Structure formats: structure tokens, C-alpha cells
mmCIF file of C-alpha atoms in Angstrom:
data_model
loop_
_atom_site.group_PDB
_atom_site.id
_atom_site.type_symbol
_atom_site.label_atom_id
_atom_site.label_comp_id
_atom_site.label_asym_id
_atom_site.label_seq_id
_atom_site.Cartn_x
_atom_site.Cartn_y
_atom_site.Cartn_z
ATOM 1 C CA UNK A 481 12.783 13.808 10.563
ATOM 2 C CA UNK A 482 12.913 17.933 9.512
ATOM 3 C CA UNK A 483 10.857 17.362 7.439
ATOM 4 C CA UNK A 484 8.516 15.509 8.490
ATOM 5 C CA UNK A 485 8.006 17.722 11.685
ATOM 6 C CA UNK A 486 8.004 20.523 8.943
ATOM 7 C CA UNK A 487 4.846 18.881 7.446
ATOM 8 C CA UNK A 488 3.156 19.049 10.856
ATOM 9 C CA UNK A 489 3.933 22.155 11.636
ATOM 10 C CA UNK A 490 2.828 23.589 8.502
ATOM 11 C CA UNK A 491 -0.503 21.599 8.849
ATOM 12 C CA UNK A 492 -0.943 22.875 12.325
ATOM 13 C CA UNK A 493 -0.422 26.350 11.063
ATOM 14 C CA UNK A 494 -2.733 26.100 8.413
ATOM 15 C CA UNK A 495 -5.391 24.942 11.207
ATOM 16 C CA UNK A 496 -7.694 27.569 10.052
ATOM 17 C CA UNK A 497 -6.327 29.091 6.682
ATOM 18 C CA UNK A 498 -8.121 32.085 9.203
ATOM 19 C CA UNK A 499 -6.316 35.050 7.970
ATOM 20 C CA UNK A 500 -8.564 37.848 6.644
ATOM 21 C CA UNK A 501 -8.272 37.831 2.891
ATOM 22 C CA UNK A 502 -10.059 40.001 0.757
ATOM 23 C CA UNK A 503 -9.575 43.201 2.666
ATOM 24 C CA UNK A 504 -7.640 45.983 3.036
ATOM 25 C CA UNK A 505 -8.441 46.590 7.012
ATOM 26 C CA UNK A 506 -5.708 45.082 9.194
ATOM 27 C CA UNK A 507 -5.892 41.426 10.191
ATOM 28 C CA UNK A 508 -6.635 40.940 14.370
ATOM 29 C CA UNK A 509 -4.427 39.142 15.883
ATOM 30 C CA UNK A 510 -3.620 39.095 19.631
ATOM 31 C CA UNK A 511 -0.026 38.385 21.333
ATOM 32 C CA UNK A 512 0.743 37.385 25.072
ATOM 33 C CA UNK A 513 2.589 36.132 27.709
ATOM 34 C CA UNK A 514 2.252 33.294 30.413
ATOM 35 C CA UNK A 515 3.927 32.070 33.504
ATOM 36 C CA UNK A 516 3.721 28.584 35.016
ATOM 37 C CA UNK A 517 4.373 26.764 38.238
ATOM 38 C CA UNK A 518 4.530 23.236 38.437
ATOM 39 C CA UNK A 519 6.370 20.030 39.164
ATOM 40 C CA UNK A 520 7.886 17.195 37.327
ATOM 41 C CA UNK A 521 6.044 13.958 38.061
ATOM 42 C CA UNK A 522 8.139 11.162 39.283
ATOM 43 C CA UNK A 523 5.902 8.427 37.351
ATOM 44 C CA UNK A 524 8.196 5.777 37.980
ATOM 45 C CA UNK A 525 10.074 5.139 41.570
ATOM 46 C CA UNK A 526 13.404 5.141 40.095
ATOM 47 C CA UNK A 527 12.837 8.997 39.118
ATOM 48 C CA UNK A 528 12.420 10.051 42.449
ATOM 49 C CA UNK A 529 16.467 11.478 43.188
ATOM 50 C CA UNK A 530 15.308 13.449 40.275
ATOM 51 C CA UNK A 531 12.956 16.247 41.693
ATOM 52 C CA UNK A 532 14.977 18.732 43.777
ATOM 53 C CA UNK A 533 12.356 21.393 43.448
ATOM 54 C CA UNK A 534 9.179 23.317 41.836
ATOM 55 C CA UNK A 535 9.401 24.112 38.114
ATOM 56 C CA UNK A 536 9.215 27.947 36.576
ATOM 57 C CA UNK A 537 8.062 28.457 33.414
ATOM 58 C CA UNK A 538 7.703 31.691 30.621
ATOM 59 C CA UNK A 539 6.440 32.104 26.817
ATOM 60 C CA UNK A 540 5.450 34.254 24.755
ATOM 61 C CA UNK A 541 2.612 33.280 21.706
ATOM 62 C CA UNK A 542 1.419 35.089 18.789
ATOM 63 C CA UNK A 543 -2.196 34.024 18.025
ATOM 64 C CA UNK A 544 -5.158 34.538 15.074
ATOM 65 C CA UNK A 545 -8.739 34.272 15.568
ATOM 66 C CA UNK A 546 -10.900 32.331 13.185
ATOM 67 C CA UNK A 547 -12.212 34.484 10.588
ATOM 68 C CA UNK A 548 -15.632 32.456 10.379
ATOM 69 C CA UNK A 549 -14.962 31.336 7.048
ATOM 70 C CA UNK A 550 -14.428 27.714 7.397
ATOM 71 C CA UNK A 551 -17.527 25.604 8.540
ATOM 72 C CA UNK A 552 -15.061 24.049 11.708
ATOM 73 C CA UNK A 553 -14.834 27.606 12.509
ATOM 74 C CA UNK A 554 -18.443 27.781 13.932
ATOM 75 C CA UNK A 555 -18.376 23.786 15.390
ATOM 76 C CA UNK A 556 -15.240 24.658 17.572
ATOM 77 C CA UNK A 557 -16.890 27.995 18.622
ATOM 78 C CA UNK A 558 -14.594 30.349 17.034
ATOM 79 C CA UNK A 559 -11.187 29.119 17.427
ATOM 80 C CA UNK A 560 -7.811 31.059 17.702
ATOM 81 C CA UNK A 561 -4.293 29.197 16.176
ATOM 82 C CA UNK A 562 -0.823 30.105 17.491
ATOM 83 C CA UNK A 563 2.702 29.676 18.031
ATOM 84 C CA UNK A 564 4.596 30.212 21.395
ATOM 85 C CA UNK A 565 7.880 29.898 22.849
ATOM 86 C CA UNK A 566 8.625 28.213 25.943
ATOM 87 C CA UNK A 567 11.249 28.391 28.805
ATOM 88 C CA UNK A 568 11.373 26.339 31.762
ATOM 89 C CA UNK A 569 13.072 25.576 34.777
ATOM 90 C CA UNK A 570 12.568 21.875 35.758
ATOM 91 C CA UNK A 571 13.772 22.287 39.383
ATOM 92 C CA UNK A 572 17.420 20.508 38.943
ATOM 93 C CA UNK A 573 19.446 22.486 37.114
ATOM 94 C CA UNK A 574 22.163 20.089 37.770
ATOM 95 C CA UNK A 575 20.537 16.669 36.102
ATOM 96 C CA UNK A 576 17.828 17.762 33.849
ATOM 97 C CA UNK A 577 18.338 21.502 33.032
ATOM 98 C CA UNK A 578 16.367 23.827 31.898
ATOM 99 C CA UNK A 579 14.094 23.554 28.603
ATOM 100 C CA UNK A 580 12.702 25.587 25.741
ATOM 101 C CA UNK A 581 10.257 25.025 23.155
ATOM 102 C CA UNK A 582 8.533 25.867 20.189
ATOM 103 C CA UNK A 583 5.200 24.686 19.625
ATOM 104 C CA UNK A 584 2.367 25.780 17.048
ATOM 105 C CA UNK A 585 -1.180 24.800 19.054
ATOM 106 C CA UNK A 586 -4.932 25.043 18.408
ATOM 107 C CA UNK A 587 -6.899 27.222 20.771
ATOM 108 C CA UNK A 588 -10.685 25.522 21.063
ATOM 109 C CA UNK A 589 -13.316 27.911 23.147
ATOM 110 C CA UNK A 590 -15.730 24.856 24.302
ATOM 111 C CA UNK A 591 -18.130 27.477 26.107
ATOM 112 C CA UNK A 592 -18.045 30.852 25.021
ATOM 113 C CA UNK A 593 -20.840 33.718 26.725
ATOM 114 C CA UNK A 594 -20.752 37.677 26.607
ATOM 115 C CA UNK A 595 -16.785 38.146 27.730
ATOM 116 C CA UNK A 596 -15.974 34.427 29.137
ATOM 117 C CA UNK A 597 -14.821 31.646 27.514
ATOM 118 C CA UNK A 598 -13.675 28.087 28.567
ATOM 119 C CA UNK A 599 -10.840 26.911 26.226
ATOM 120 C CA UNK A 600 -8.500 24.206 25.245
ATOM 121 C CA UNK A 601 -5.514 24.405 23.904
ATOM 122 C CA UNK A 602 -3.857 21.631 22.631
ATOM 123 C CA UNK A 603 -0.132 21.653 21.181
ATOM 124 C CA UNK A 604 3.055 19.748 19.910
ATOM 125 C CA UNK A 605 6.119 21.268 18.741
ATOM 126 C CA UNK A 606 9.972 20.841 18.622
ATOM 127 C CA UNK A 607 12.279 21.284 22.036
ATOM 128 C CA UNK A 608 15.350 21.313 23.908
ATOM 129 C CA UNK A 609 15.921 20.073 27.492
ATOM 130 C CA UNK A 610 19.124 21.266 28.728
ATOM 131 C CA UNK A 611 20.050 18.049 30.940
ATOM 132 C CA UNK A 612 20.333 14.336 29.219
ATOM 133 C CA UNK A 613 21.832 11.346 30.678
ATOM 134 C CA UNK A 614 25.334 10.922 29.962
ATOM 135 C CA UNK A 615 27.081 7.857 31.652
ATOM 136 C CA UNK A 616 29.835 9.652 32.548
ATOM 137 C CA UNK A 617 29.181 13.426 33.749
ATOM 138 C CA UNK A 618 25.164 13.022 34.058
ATOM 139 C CA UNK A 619 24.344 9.486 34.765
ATOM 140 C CA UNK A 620 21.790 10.178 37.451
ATOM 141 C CA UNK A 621 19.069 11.683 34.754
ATOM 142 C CA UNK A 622 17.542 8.575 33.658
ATOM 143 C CA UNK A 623 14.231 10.385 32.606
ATOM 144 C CA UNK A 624 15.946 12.208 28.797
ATOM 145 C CA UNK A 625 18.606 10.543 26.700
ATOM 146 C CA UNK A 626 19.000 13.360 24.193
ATOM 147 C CA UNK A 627 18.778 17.551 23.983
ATOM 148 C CA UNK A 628 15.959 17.203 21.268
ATOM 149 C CA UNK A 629 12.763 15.950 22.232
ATOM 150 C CA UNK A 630 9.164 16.220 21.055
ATOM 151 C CA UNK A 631 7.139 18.162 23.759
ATOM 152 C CA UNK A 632 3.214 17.944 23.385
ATOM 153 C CA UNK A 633 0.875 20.042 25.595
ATOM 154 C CA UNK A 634 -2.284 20.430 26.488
ATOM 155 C CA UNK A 635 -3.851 23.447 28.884
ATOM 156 C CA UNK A 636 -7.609 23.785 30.647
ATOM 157 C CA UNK A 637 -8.164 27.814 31.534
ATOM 158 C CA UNK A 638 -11.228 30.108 31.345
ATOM 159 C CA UNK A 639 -10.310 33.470 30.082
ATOM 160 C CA UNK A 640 -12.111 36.861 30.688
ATOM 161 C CA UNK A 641 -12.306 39.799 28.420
ATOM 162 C CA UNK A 642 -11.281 42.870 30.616
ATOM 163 C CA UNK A 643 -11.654 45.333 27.590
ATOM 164 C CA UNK A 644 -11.531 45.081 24.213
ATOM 165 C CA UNK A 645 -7.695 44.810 23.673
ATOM 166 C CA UNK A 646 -6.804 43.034 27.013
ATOM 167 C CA UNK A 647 -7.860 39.282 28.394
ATOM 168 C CA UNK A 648 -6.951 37.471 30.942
ATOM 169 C CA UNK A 649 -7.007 33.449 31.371
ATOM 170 C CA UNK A 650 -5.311 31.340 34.368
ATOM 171 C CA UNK A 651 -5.984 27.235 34.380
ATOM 172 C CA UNK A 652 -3.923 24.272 34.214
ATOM 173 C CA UNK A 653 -1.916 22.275 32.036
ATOM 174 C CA UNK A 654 0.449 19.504 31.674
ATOM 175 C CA UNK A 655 3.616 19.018 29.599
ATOM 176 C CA UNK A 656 5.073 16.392 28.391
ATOM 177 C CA UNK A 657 8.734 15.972 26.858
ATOM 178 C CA UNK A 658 10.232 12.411 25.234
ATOM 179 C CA UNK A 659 12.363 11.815 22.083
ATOM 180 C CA UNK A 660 9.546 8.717 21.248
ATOM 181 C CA UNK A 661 12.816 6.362 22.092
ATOM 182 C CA UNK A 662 15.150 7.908 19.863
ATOM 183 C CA UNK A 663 17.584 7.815 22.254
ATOM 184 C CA UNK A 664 17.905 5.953 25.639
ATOM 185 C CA UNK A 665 16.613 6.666 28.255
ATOM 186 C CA UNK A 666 13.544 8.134 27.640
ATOM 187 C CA UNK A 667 11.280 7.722 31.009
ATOM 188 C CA UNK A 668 10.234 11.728 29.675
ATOM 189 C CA UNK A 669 9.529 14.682 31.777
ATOM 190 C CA UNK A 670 5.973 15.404 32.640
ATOM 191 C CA UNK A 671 4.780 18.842 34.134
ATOM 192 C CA UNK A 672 1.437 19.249 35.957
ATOM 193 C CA UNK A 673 1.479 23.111 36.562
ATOM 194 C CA UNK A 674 -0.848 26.313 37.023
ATOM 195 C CA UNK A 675 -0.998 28.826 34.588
ATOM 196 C CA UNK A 676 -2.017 32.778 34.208
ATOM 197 C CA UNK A 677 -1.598 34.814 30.944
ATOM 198 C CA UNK A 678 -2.470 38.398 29.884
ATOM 199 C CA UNK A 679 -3.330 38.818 26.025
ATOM 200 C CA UNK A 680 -3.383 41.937 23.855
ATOM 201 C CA UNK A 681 -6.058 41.886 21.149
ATOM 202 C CA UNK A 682 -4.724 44.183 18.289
ATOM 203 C CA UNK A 683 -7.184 45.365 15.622
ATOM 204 C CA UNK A 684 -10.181 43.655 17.901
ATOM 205 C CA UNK A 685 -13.243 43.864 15.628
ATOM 206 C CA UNK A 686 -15.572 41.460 17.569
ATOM 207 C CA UNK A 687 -16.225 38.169 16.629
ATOM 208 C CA UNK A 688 -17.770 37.082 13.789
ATOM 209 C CA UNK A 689 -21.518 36.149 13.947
ATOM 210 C CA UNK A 690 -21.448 32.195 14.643
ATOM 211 C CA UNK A 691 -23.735 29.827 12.701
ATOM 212 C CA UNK A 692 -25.355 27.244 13.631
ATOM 213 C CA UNK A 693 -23.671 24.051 11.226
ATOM 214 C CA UNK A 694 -26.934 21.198 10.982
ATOM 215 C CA UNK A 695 -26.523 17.677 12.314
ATOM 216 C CA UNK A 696 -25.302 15.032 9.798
ATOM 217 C CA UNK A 697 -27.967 13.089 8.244
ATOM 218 C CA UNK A 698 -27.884 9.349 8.076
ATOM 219 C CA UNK A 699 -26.196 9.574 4.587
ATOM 220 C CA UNK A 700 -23.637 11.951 5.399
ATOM 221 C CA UNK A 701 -22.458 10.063 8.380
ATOM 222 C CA UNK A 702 -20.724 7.523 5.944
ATOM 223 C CA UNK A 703 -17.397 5.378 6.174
ATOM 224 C CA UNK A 704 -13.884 6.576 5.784
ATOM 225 C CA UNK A 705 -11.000 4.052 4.631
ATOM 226 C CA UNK A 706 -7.505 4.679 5.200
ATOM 227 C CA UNK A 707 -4.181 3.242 4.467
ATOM 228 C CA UNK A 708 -0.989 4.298 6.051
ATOM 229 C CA UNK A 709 2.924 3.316 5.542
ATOM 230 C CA UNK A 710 5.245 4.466 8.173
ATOM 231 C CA UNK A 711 8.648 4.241 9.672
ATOM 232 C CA UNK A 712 10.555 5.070 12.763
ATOM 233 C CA UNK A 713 13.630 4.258 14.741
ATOM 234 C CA UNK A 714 14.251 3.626 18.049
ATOM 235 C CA UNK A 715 17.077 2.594 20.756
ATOM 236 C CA UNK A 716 17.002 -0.001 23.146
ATOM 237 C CA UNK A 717 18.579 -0.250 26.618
ATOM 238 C CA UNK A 718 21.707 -0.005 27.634
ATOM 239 C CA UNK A 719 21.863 3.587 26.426
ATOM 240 C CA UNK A 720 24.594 4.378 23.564
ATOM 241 C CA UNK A 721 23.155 0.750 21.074
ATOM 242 C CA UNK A 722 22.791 1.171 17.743
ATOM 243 C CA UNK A 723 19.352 2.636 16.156
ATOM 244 C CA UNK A 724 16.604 -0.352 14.866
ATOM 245 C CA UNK A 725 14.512 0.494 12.336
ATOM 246 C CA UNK A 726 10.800 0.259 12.149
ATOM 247 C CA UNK A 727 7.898 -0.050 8.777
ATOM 248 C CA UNK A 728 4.765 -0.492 9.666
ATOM 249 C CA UNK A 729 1.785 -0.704 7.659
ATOM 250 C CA UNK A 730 -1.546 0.257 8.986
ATOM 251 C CA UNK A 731 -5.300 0.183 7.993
ATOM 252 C CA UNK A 732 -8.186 1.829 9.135
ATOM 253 C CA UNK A 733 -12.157 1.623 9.005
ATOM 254 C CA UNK A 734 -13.769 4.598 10.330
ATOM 255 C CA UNK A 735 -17.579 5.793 10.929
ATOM 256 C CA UNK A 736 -17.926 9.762 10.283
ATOM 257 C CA UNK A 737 -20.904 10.155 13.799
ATOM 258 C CA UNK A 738 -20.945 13.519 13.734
ATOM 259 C CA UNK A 739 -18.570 16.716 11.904
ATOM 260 C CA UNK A 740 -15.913 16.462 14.762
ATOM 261 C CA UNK A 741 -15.953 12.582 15.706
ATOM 262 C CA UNK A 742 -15.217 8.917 13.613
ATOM 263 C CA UNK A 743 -14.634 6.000 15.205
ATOM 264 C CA UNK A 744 -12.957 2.915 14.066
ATOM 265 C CA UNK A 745 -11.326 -0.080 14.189
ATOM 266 C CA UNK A 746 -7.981 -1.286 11.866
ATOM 267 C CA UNK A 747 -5.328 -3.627 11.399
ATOM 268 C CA UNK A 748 -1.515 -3.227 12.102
ATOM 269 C CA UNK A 749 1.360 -5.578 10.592
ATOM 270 C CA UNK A 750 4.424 -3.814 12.211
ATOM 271 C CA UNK A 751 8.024 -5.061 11.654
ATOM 272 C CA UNK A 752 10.129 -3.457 14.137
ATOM 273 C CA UNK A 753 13.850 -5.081 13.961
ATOM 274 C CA UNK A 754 14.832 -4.244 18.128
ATOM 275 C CA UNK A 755 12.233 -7.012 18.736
ATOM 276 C CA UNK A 756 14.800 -9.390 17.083
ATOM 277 C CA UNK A 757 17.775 -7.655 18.949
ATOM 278 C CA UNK A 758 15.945 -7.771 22.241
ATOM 279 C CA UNK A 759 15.657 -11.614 22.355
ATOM 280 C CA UNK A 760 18.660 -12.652 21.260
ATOM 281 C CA UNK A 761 19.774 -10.587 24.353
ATOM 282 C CA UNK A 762 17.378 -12.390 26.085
ATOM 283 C CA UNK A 763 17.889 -15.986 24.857
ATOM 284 C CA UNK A 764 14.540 -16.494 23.233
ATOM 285 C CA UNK A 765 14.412 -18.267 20.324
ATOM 286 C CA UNK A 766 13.304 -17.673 17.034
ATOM 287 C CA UNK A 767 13.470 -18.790 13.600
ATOM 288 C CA UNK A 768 14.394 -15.846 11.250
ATOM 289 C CA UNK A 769 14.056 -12.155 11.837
ATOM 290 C CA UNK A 770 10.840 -12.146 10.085
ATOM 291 C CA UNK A 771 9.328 -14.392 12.534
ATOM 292 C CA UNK A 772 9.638 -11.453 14.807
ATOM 293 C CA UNK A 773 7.192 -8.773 13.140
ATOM 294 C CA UNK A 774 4.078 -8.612 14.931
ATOM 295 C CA UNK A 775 0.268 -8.026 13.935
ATOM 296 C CA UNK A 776 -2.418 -6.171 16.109
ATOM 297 C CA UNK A 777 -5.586 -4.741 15.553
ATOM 298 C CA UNK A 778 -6.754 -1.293 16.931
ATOM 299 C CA UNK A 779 -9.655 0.350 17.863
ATOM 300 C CA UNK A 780 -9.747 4.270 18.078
ATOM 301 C CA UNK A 781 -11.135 7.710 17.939
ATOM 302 C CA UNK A 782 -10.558 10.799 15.430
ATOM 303 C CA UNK A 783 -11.050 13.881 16.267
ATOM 304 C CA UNK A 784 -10.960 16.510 13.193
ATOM 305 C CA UNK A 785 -10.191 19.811 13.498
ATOM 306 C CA UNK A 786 -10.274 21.664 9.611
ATOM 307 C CA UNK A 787 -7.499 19.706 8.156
ATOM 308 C CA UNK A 788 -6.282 18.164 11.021
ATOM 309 C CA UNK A 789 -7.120 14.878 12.591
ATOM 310 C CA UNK A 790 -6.435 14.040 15.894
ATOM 311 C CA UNK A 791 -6.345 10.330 16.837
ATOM 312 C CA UNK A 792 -5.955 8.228 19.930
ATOM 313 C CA UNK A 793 -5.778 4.223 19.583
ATOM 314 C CA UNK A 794 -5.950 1.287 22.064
ATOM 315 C CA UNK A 795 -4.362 -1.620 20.403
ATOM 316 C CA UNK A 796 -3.431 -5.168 21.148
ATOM 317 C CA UNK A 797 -0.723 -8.030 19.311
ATOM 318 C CA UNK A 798 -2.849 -10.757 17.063
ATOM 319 C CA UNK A 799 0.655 -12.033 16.708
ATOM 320 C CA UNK A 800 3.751 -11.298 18.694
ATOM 321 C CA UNK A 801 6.170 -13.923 19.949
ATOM 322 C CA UNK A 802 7.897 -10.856 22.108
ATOM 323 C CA UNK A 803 5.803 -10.550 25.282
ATOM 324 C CA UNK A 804 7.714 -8.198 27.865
ATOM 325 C CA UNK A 805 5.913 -5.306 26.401
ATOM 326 C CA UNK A 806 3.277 -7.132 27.364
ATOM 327 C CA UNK A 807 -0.213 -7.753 24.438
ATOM 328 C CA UNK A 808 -1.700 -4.428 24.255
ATOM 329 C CA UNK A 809 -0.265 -1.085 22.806
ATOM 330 C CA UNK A 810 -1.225 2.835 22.402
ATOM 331 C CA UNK A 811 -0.984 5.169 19.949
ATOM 332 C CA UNK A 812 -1.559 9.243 19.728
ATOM 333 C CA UNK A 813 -1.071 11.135 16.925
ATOM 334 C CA UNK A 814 -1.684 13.751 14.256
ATOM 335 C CA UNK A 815 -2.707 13.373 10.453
ATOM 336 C CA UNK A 816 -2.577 16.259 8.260
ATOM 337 C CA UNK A 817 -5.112 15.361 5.301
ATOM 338 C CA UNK A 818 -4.618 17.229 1.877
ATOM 339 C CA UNK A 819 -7.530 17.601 -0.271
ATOM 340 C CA UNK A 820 -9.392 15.029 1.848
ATOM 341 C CA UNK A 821 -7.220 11.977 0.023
ATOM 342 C CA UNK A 822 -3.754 12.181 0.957
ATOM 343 C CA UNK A 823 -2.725 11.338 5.132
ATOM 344 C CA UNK A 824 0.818 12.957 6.881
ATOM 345 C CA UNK A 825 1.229 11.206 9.469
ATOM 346 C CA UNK A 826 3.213 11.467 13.060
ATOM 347 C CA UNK A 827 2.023 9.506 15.743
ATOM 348 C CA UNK A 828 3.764 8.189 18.563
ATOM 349 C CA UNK A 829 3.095 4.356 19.843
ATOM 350 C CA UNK A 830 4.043 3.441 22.990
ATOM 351 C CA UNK A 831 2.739 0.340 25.591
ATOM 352 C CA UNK A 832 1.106 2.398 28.648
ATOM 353 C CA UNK A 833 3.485 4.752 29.222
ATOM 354 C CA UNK A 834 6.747 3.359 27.883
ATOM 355 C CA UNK A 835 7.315 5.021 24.383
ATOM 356 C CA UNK A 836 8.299 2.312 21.470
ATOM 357 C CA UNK A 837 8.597 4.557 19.236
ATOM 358 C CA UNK A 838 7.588 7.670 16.576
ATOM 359 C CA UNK A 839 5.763 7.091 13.146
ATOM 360 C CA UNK A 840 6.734 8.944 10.197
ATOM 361 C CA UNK A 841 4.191 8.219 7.505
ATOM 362 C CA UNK A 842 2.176 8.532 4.530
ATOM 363 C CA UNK A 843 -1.371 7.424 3.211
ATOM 364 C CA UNK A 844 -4.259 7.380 1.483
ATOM 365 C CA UNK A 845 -7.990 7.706 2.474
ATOM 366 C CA UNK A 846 -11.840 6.748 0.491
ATOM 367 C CA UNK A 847 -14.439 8.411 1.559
ATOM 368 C CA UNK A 848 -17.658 6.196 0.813
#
């Protein structure tokens, strides 16, 4: 797993390759800080006992802005790329804890006028929530099974240039902490919150001038085929069962419509070996383990972002003779794409909002 999240964190860093090479004048770059307050979300009824209080939150992030150099540069309006860490309280201290994180994140300006900008930031990282469920000291905290989790982020907030080294940005945002299953139970933590930062701009030379990039013609906008192997592992209920493993091969038609957006539709053949486990425990019967892989098709949308692609599916079974998860399944992930042929991928699948579990893959894509 290190090194897969290794991959992805090295592809999100490499989001814009934006550093400015070729020059003996000292890089810009801009650091912060930002304080939240939220709550956690009690999406199911049996989380309620759970939320004593408000949550707190701090971090700190180190950030580059795009140097203009890459064509995705000018589409996302001159982006920024960053790392921060996170601390939070999650208003229990007793059953969940506090939590930290690291997360690398993309920083996308969708309007940007004179000394205002309305940005995105979207992020995913490695963390540690302080509180998991342990039968015997902690059994109340039926949201996290284990200390390690995957948090993902994503955060709405204008931000106004006060000077030309300072900024300041307040919006809102929502977290989102699971292990993908790992490790029962896994409900996850979700945080709605407000948000306010101040940001230094060091070595602020303006922004580049931004170009207009033309429309795709009819040619360009062309089909892309990929192929993905994957694997994962997952837990089932109760908590403390062995780990199942999970391959799962997956392919993918998708039409480029424009230099951010494909969409698609592709074909999933999935064996994941808890679906065998789970009916024996529940007395359904079935003729050999392989009778228990399943088959689905997908249909989706891929957002790209330089080298990153960022991909939400809606799937349902073809074949499946395990039902309680009910026919349709979900998928969000990220592929890191190397020389626009080879595919690193980390997605996680869930049905609704129940996570199955997280993809570890590789593949292959033809562009036609």
C-alpha cells in the first residue's frame, strides 16, 4: 500500500511540473495557514451518541503557482499545487479523537478578475484519527476501525489579494476520512465546516500572461481505450475477521469532448472473495467460489488535470448472485498517466455510501 500511495502522491505533486526552471531569479511560492469549524455528520442513525460537540481544525500548506508553461496551466486559469498539514478536533475526544493529516491537493481558480479569484481545491492524502473502535476500551466508535485512514477533501472559497505578498480566502469545505474497509467498522467521519486562511506570497512576480488554448476540432476530440488490473482487500463485519482479497479487471471506452472532459462507458469482471465468505454466513448457496465473482458495466466521467485524471463512475452488477449490496455500485478515483500510455491507479468503490473497498492498480491506455 506505501507504495502505491507513494505513486499518487508523487503524481499529485508533479500536478504542474510548475517550478521555474531556466532561471536564476527565485521561484514564488506562497505558504499559509487555515482554521476550520465544523461538525461531524451523523449520516447514519446509529452514529448519533457519536457527536458530543463542534469540530476545530488547523494546517499549515506550502503552495506553487503555475508557471504558464504547461497548456492545462492556462485551461484551469493558472493553478497553484500544494501540500498541507492538518489537525483536528472532532468534538469527542473520548470515542473518536483527534486527527491529523497530510495531503498534497490541486488549487483550481475557476474565475479569476483584477485581485479576486474563486477556487477549488481538491485533495487526498494519508491520515491518522486518534479514536478507532476497539471492542473492549472504545466500542461505542462505530464510525473508524483503524488509526490510518485515507482522508480526501475538497474546499469552495473566494480569495482576495490584499497586497502583493498577503491574500486572504474564507469558504467551505468538507472532509472525509475512511480506511476504504480495510478494517471494520468503517461508517467514516465526514466534516462540513467553514474555513478562513491568510497566505504569504514570497517572490510575487505577477502572474503569467494567460492564453487563450483553441477548442478541439472534430478530429482531435477522438477515443481513448483503457485497460486496468487492480487489487484490494477488505474486512467484513464483525470487526477483528480475517482480510479477503480482491482482483478486478476493468475496461474503459472514453470520448476526449473537450481538453478537460471524456466520457465513457466500460466493463468490470471483479472477483472479490468476502462475497463467498458473506453467504456462507448467510446460508446462500452457491456452487464454487468462482460462481461468486461478479460483472458490471460502468458509465463515467474524467476529468484531467496535466497528468492527472480524475474519475467518478456509476456502475451496476450484469452478474452478481450477492444482492444485499444491492445492483448498482460507485467508484471515485485518481489515475496518474505516464507518457500518456501507462495508468496508476487508486480508486475507491463503494455502493452509495458504504465503502467495499480500495483499488490498487495498473494499466494501459490507446489513444485513437
Amino acid at each position: 500500500m506505501k507504495k502505491w500511495w507513494f505513486i499518487l502522491l508523487a503524481g499529485l505533486f508533479s500536478l504542474p511540473g510548475m517550478a521555474q526552471e531556466g532561471t536564476t531569479a527565485p521561484a514564488p511560492f506562497n505558504i499559509g495557514v487555515r482554521g476550520a469549524y465544523g461538525f461531524v455528520i451523523p449520516h447514519r442513525p446509529t452514529m448519533k451518541h457519536l457527536i458530543k460537540g463542534h469540530t476545530s481544525a488547523f494546517e499549515v500548506y506550502y503552495e506553487k503557482p503555475a508557471s504558464g508553461k504547461k497548456q492545462f496551466h492556462h485551461l484551469y486559469n493558472l493553478p497553484t499545487r500544494g501540500v498541507f498539514f492538518w489537525y483536528g478536533s472532532l468534538g469527542n475526544p473520548q470515542e473518536l479523537g483527534n486527527a491529523y493529516a497530510i495531503m498534497p491537493y490541486a488549487y483550481l481558480p475557476f474565475v479569476r478578475k483584477n485581485n479576486f479569484s474563486f477556487n477549488i481545491r481538491l485533495a487526498a492524502g494519508i491520515g491518522w484519527v486518534g479514536g478507532r473502535f476497539d471492542q473492549y476500551e472504545n466500542r461505542k466508535n462505530i464510525a473508524i476501525g483503524s488509526h490510518i485512514n485515507l482522508p480526501m477533501a475538497i474546499l469552495m472559497e473566494p480569495r482576495w489579494q490584499l497586497s502583493e505578498s498577503l491574500s486572504f480566502s474564507s469558504g467551505i469545505g468538507i472532509w472525509h476520512f475512511s480506511n476504504g474497509a480495510f478494517k471494520n467498522p468503517n461508517l467514516g467521519i465526514n466534516i462540513p465546516g467553514l474555513q478562513t486562511s491568510l497566505t504569504y506570497h514570497f517572490h510575487n512576480t505577477g502572474l503569467p500572461e494567460r492564453e487563450e488554448i483553441p477548442k478541439l476540432t472534430r478530429e482531435e476530440k477522438g477515443m481513448e481505450y483503457s485497460f486496468i488490473a487492480a487489487f484490494g482487500l477488505r474486512e467484513v463485519a464483525p470487526p477483528g475477521q480475517q482480510k479477503f482479497g480482491v482482483v478486478s479487471l476493468n475496461s474503459v471506452a472514453n470520448k476526449v469532448i473537450s481538453h478537460k472532459s471524456r466520457v465513457g462507458v466500460g466493463l468490470d469482471l471483479i472477483y472479490n472473495s468476502s462475497v463467498a465468505h458473506r453467504m456462507e454466513q448467510d446460508s446462500i448457496a452457491f456452487s464454487s467460489k468462482l460462481s461468486t465473482a461478479q460483472a458490471g458495466v460502468n458509465v463515467g466521467y474524467t476529468l484531467n488535470i496535466g497528468n492527472v485524471d480524475v474519475l467518478i463512475n456509476q456502475g451496476a452488477y450484469l452478474y452478481s448472485k450477492y444482492v444485499k449490496d444491492g445492483s448498482l455500485y460507485h467508484r471515485i478515483g485518481i489515475h496518474y498517466v505516464q507518457n500518456d500510455k501507462m495508468i496508476y491507479n487508486i480508486a475507491l468503490k463503494t455502493h452509495w455510501f458504504v465503502a467495499d473497498y480500495i483499488e490498487f492498480g495498473i494499466g494501459y491506455r490507446i489513444v485513437r
